[in-house]
PDB file of C-alpha atoms in Angstrom:
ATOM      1  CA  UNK A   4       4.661  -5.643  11.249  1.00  0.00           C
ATOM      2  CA  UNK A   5       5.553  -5.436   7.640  1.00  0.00           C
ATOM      3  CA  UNK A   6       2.660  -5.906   4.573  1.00  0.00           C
ATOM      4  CA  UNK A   7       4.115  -6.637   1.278  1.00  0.00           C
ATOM      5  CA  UNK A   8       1.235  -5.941  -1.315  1.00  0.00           C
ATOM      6  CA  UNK A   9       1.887  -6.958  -5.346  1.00  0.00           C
ATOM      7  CA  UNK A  10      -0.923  -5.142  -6.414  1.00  0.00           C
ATOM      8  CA  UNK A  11      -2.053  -5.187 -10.212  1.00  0.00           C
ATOM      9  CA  UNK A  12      -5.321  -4.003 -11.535  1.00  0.00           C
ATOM     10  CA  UNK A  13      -6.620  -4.904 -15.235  1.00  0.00           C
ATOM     11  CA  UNK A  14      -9.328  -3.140 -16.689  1.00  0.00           C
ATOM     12  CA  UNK A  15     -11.250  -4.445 -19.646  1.00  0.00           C
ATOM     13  CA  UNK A  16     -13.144  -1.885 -21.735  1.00  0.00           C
ATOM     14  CA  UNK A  17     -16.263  -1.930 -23.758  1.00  0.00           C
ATOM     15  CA  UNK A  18     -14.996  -2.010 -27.643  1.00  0.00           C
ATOM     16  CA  UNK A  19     -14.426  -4.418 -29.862  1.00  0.00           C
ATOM     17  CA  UNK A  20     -13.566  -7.612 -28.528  1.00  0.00           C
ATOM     18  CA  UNK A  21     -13.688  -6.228 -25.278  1.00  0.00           C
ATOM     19  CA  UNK A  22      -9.807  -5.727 -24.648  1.00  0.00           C
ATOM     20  CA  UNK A  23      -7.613  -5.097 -21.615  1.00  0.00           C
ATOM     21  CA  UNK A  24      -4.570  -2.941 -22.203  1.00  0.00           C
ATOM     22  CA  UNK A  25      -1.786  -1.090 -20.319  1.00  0.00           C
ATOM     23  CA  UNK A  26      -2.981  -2.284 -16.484  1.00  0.00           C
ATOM     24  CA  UNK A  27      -1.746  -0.504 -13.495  1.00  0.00           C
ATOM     25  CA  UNK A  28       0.953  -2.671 -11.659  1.00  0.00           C
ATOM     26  CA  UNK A  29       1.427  -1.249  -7.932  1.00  0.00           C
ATOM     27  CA  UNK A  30       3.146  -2.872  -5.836  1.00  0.00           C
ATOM     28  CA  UNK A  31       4.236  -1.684  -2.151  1.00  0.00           C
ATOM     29  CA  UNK A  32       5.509  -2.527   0.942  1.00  0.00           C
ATOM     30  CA  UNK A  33       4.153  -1.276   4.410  1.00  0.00           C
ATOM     31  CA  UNK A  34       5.182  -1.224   7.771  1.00  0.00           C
ATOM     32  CA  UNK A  35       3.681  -0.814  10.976  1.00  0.00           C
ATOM     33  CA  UNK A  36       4.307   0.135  14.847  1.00  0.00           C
ATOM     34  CA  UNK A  37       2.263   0.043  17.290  1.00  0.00           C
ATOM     35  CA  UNK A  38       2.688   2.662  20.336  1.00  0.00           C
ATOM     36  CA  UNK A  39       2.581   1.415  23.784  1.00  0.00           C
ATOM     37  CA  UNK A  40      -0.574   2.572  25.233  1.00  0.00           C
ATOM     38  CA  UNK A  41      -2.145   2.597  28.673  1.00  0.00           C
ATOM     39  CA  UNK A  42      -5.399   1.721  27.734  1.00  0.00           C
ATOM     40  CA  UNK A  43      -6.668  -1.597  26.639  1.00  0.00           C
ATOM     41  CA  UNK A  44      -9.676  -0.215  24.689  1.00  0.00           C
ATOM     42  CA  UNK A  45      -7.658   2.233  22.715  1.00  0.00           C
ATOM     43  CA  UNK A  46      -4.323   1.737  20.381  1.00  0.00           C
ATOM     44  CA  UNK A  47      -2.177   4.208  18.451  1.00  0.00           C
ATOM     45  CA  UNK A  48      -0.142   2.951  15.205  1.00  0.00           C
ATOM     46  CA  UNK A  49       2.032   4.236  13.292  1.00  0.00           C
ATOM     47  CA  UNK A  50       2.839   3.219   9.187  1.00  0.00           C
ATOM     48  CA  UNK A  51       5.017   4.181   6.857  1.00  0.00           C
ATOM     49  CA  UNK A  52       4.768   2.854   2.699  1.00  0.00           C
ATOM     50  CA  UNK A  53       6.718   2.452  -0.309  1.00  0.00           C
ATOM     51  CA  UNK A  54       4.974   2.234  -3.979  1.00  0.00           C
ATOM     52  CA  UNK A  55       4.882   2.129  -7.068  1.00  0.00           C
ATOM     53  CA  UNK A  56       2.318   2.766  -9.714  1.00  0.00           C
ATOM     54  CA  UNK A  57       3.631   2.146 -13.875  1.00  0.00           C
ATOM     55  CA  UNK A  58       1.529   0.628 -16.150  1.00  0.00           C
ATOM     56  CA  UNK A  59       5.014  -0.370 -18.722  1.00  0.00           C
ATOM     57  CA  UNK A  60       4.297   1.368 -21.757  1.00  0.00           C
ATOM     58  CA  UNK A  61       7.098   3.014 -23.658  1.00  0.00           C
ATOM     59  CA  UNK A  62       4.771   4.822 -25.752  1.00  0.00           C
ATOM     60  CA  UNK A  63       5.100   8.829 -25.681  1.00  0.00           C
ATOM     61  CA  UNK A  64       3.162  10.057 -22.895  1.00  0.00           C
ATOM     62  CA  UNK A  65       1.225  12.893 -25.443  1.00  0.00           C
ATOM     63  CA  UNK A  66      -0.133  12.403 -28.870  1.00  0.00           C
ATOM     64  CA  UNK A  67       0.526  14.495 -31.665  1.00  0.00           C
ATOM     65  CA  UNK A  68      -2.856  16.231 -30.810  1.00  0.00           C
ATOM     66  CA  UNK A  69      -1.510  16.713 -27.308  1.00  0.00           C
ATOM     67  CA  UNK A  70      -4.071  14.665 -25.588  1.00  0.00           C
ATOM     68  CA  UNK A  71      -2.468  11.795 -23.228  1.00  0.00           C
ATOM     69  CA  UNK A  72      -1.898   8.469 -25.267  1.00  0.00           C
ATOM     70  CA  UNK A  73      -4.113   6.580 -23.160  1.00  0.00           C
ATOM     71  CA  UNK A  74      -3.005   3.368 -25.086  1.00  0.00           C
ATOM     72  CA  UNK A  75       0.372   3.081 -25.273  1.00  0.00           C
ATOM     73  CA  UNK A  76       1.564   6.175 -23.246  1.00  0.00           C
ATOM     74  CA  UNK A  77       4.499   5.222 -20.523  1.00  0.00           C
ATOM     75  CA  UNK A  78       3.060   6.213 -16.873  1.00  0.00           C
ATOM     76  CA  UNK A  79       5.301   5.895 -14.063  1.00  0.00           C
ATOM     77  CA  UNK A  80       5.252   7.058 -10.197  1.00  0.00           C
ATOM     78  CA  UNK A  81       7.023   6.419  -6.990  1.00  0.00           C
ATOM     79  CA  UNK A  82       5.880   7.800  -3.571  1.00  0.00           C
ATOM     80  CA  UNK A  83       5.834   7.422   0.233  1.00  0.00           C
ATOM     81  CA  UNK A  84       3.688   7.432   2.198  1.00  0.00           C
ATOM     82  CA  UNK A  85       3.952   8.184   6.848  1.00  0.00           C
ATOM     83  CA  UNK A  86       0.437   8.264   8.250  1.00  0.00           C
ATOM     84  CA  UNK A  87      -0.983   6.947  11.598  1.00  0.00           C
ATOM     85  CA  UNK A  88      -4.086   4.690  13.153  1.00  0.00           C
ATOM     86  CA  UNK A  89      -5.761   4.944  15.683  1.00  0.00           C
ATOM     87  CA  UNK A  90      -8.118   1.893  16.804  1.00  0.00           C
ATOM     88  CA  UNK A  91     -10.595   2.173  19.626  1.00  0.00           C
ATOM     89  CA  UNK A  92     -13.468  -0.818  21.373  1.00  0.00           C
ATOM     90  CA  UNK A  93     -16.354   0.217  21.611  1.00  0.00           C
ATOM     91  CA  UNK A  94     -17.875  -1.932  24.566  1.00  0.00           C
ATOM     92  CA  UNK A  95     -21.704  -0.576  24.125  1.00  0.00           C
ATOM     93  CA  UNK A  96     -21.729  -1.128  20.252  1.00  0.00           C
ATOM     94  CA  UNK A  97     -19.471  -4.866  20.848  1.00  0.00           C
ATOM     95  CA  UNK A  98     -17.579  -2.652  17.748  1.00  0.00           C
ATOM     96  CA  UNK A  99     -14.259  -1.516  17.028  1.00  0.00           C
ATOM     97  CA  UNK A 100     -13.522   1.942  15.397  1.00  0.00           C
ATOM     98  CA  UNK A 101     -10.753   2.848  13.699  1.00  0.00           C
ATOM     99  CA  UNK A 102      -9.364   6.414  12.106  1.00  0.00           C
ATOM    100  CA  UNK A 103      -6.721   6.359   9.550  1.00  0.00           C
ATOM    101  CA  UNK A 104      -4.678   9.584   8.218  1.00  0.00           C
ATOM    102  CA  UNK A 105      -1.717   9.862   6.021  1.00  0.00           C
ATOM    103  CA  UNK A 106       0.161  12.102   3.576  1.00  0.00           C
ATOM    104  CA  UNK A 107       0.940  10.488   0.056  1.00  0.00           C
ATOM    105  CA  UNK A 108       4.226  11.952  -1.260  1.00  0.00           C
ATOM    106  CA  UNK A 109       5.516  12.068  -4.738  1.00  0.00           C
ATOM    107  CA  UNK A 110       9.512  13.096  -4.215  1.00  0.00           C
ATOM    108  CA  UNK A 111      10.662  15.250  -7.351  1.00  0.00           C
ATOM    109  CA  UNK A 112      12.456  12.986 -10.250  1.00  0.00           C
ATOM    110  CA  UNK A 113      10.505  10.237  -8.848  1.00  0.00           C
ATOM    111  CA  UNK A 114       8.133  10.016 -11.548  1.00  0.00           C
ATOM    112  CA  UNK A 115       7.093  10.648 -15.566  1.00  0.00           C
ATOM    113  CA  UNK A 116       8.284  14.497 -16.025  1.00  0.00           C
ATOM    114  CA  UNK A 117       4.890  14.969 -18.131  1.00  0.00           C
ATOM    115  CA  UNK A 118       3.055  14.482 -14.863  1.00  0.00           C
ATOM    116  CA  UNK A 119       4.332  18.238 -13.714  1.00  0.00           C
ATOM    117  CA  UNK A 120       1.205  20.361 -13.261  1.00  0.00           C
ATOM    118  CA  UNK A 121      -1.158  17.764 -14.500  1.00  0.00           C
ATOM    119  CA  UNK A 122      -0.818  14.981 -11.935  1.00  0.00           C
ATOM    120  CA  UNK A 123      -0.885  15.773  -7.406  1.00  0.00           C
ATOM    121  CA  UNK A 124       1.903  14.814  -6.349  1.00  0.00           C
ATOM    122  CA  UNK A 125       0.718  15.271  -3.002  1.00  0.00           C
ATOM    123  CA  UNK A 126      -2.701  13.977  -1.491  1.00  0.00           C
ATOM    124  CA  UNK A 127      -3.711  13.496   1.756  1.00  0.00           C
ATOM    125  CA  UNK A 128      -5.887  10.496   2.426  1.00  0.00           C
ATOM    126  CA  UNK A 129      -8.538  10.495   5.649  1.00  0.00           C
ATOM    127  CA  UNK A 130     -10.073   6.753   6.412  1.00  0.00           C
ATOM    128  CA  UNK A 131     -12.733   6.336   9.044  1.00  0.00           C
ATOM    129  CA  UNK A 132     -14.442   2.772  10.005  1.00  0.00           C
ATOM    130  CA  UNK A 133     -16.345   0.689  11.724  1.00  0.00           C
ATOM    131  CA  UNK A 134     -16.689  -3.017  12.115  1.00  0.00           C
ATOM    132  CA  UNK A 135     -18.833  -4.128  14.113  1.00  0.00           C
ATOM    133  CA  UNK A 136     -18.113  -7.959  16.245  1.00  0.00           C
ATOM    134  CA  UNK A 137     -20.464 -10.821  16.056  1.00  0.00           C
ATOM    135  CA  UNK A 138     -22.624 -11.463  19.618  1.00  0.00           C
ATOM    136  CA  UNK A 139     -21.306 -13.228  21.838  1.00  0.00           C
ATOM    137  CA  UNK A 140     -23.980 -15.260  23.435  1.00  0.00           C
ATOM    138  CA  UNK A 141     -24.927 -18.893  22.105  1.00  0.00           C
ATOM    139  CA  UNK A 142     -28.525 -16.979  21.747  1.00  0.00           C
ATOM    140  CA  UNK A 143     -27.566 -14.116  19.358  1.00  0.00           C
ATOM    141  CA  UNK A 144     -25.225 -16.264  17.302  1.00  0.00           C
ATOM    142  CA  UNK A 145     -27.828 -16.806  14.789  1.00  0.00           C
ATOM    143  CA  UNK A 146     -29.527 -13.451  14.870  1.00  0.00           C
ATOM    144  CA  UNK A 147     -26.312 -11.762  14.108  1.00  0.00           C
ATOM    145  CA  UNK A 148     -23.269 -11.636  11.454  1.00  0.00           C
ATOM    146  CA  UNK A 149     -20.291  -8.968  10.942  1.00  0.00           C
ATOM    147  CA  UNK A 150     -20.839  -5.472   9.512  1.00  0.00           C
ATOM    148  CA  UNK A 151     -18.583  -2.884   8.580  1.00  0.00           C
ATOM    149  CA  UNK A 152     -18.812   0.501   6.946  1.00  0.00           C
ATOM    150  CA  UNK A 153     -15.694   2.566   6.056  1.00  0.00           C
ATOM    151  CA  UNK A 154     -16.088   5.883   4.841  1.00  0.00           C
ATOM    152  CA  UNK A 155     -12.202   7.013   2.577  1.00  0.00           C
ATOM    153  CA  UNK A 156     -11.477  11.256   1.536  1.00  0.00           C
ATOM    154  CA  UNK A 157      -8.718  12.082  -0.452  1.00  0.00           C
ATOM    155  CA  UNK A 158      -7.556  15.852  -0.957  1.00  0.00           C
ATOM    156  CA  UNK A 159      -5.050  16.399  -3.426  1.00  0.00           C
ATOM    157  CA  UNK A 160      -2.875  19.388  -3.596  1.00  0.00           C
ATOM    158  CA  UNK A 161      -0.704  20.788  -5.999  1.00  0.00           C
ATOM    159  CA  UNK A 162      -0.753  22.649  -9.674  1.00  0.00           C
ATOM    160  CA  UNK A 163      -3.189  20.173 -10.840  1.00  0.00           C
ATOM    161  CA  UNK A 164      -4.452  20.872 -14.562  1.00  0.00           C
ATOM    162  CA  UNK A 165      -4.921  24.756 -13.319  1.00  0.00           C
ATOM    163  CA  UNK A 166      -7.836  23.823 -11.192  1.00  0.00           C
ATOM    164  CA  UNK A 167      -8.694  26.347  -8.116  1.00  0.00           C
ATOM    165  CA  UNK A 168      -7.165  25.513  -4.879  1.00  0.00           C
ATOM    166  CA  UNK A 169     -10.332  24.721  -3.145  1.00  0.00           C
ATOM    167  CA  UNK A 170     -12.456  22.998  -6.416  1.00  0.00           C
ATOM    168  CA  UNK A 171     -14.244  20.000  -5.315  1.00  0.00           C
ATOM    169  CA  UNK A 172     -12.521  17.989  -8.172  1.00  0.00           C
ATOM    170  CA  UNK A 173      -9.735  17.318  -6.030  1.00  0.00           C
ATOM    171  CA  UNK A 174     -11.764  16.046  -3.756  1.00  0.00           C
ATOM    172  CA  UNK A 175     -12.293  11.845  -3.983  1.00  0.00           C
ATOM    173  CA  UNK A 176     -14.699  10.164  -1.699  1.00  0.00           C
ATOM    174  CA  UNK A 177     -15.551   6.245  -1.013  1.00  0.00           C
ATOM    175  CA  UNK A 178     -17.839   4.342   1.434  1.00  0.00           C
ATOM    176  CA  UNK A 179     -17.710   0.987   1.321  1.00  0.00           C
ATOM    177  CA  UNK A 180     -20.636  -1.426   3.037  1.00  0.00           C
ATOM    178  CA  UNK A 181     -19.908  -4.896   4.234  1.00  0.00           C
ATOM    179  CA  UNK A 182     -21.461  -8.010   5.352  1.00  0.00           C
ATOM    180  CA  UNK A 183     -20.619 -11.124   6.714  1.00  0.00           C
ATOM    181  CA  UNK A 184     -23.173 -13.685   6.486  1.00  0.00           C
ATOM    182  CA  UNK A 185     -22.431 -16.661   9.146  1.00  0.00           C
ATOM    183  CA  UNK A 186     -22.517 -19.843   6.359  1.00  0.00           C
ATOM    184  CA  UNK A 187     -19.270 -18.315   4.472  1.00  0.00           C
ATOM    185  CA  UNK A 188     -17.163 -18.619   7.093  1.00  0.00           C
ATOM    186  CA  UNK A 189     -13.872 -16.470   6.485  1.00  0.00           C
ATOM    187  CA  UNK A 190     -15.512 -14.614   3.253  1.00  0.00           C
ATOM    188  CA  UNK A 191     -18.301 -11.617   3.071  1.00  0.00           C
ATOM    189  CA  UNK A 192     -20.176  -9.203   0.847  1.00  0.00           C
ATOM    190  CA  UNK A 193     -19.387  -5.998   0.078  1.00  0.00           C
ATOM    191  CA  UNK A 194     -20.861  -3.010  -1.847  1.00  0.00           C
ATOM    192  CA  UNK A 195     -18.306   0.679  -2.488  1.00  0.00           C
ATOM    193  CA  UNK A 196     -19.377   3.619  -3.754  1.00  0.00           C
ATOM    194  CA  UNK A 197     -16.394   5.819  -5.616  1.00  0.00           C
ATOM    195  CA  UNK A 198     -16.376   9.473  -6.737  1.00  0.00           C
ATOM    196  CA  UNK A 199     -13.711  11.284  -8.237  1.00  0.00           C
ATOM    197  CA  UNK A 200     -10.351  10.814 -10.132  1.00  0.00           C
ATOM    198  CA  UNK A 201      -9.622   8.128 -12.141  1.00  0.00           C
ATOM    199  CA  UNK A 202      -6.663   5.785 -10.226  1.00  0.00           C
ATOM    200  CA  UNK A 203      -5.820   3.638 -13.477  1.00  0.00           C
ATOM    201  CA  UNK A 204      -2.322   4.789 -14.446  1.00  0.00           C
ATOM    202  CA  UNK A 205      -2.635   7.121 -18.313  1.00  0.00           C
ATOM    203  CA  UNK A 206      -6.249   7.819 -17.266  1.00  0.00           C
ATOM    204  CA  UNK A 207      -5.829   9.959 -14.113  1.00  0.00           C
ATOM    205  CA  UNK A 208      -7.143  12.930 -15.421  1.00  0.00           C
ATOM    206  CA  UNK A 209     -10.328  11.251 -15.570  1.00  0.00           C
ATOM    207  CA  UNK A 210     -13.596  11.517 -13.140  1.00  0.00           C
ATOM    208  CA  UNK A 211     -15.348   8.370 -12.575  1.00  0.00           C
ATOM    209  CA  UNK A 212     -18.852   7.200 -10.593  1.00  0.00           C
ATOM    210  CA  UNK A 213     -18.304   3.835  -9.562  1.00  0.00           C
ATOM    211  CA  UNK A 214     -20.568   1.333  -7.789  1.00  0.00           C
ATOM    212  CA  UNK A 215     -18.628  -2.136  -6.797  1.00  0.00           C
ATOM    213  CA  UNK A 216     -20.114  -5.452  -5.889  1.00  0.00           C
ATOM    214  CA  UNK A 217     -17.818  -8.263  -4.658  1.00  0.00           C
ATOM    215  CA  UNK A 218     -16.719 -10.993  -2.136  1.00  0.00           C
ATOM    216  CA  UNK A 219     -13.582  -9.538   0.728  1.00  0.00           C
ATOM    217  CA  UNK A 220     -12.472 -10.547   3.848  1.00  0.00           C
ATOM    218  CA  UNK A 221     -11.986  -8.585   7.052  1.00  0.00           C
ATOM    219  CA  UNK A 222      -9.845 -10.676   9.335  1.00  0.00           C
ATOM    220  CA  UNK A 223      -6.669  -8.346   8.988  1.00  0.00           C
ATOM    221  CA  UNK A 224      -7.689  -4.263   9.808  1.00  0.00           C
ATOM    222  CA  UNK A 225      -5.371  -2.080   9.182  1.00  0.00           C
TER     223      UNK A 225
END
């Protein structure tokens, strides 16, 4: 199966007039195989993905001062990325569970030469969750909706702005809660949790607390 993802995300910041500047446009393109297993209850998956992460500045990446030009700076970044899945039923929870890994590669020349010793050029992303099926009996229906929790680590390596080898800065963790309620259909609630670098292109240097309310859909689980 192959996933072809135009991704783009636009910040707006709190000055005046509230503006929204340089966004991150990421696009990729994923594909997947599944192994042949023996097992109906348990699958084994393998992926491999192409992106790209600019934000299409031409500005100089530093400022006179030597701080990034968070403005107008030109970001750029190509990587791949091999990883597997591994998907299992759980018939006593009516749940399935599923483990991602993978290895996020920058090649060398494929990105901004100022990102050298600043930016990891390789992380290594851990995903574990767990999504939990709707009853199956007329009698539950009602009682029960969807629920998922996915808990995300990423460790990145590298000469990353001189930091130890083992500092827990290069360590960014997510858990993301969601719910399904039975009158929207297709669409459901969730609530994430983020700590750790910033992902938005010049500002990567960056550590950020986020909590995140909105509306997703888990039909497709990859």
């Amino acid at each position: 199966m192959g996933v072809l993802t135009p991704q783009i995300i636009i910040r707006m910041y709190q000055e005046k007039s509230y503006p929204v500047r340089t966004p991150s446009y990421m696009p990729q393109i994923t594909v997947y195989y599944q192994l042949k297993s023996e097992s109906t209850s348990r699958s084994k998956s393998l992926f491999l993905r192409l992106a790209h992460h600019s934000n299409g500045q031409e500005g100089n990446f530093f400022l006179e001062s030597g701080d990034l030009n968070l403005k107008s700076g030109d970001f750029a970044t190509n990587y791949f990325e091999p990883g597997f899945i591994i998907t299992n039923v759980n018939k006593r929870l009516n749940a399935y569970q599923f483990f991602k890994s993978s290895v996020e590669i920058h090649p060398p020349g494929s990105s901004s030469a100022e990102l050298d010793r600043i930016y990891s050029k390789i992380r290594w992303h851990n995903a574990v969750s767990i999504f939990k099926l709707p009853a199956t009996s007329e009698r539950d229906t009602e009682k029960n909706a969807d629920i998922s929790v996915k808990a995300e680590t990423t460790w990145m390596f590298g000469d990353l702005n001189d930091r130890n080898r083992l500092s827990a800065d290069r360590l960014n963790l997510s858990l993301t809660f969601y719910y399904h309620p039975k009158f929207l259909e297709d669409i459901g609630l969730f609530v994430q949790y983020y700590h750790g670098l910033d992902y938005y292109n010049m500002y990567f240097s960056h550590r950020l607390d986020v909590l995140r309310f909105g509306l997703m859909t888990e039909k497709l689980r990859f």
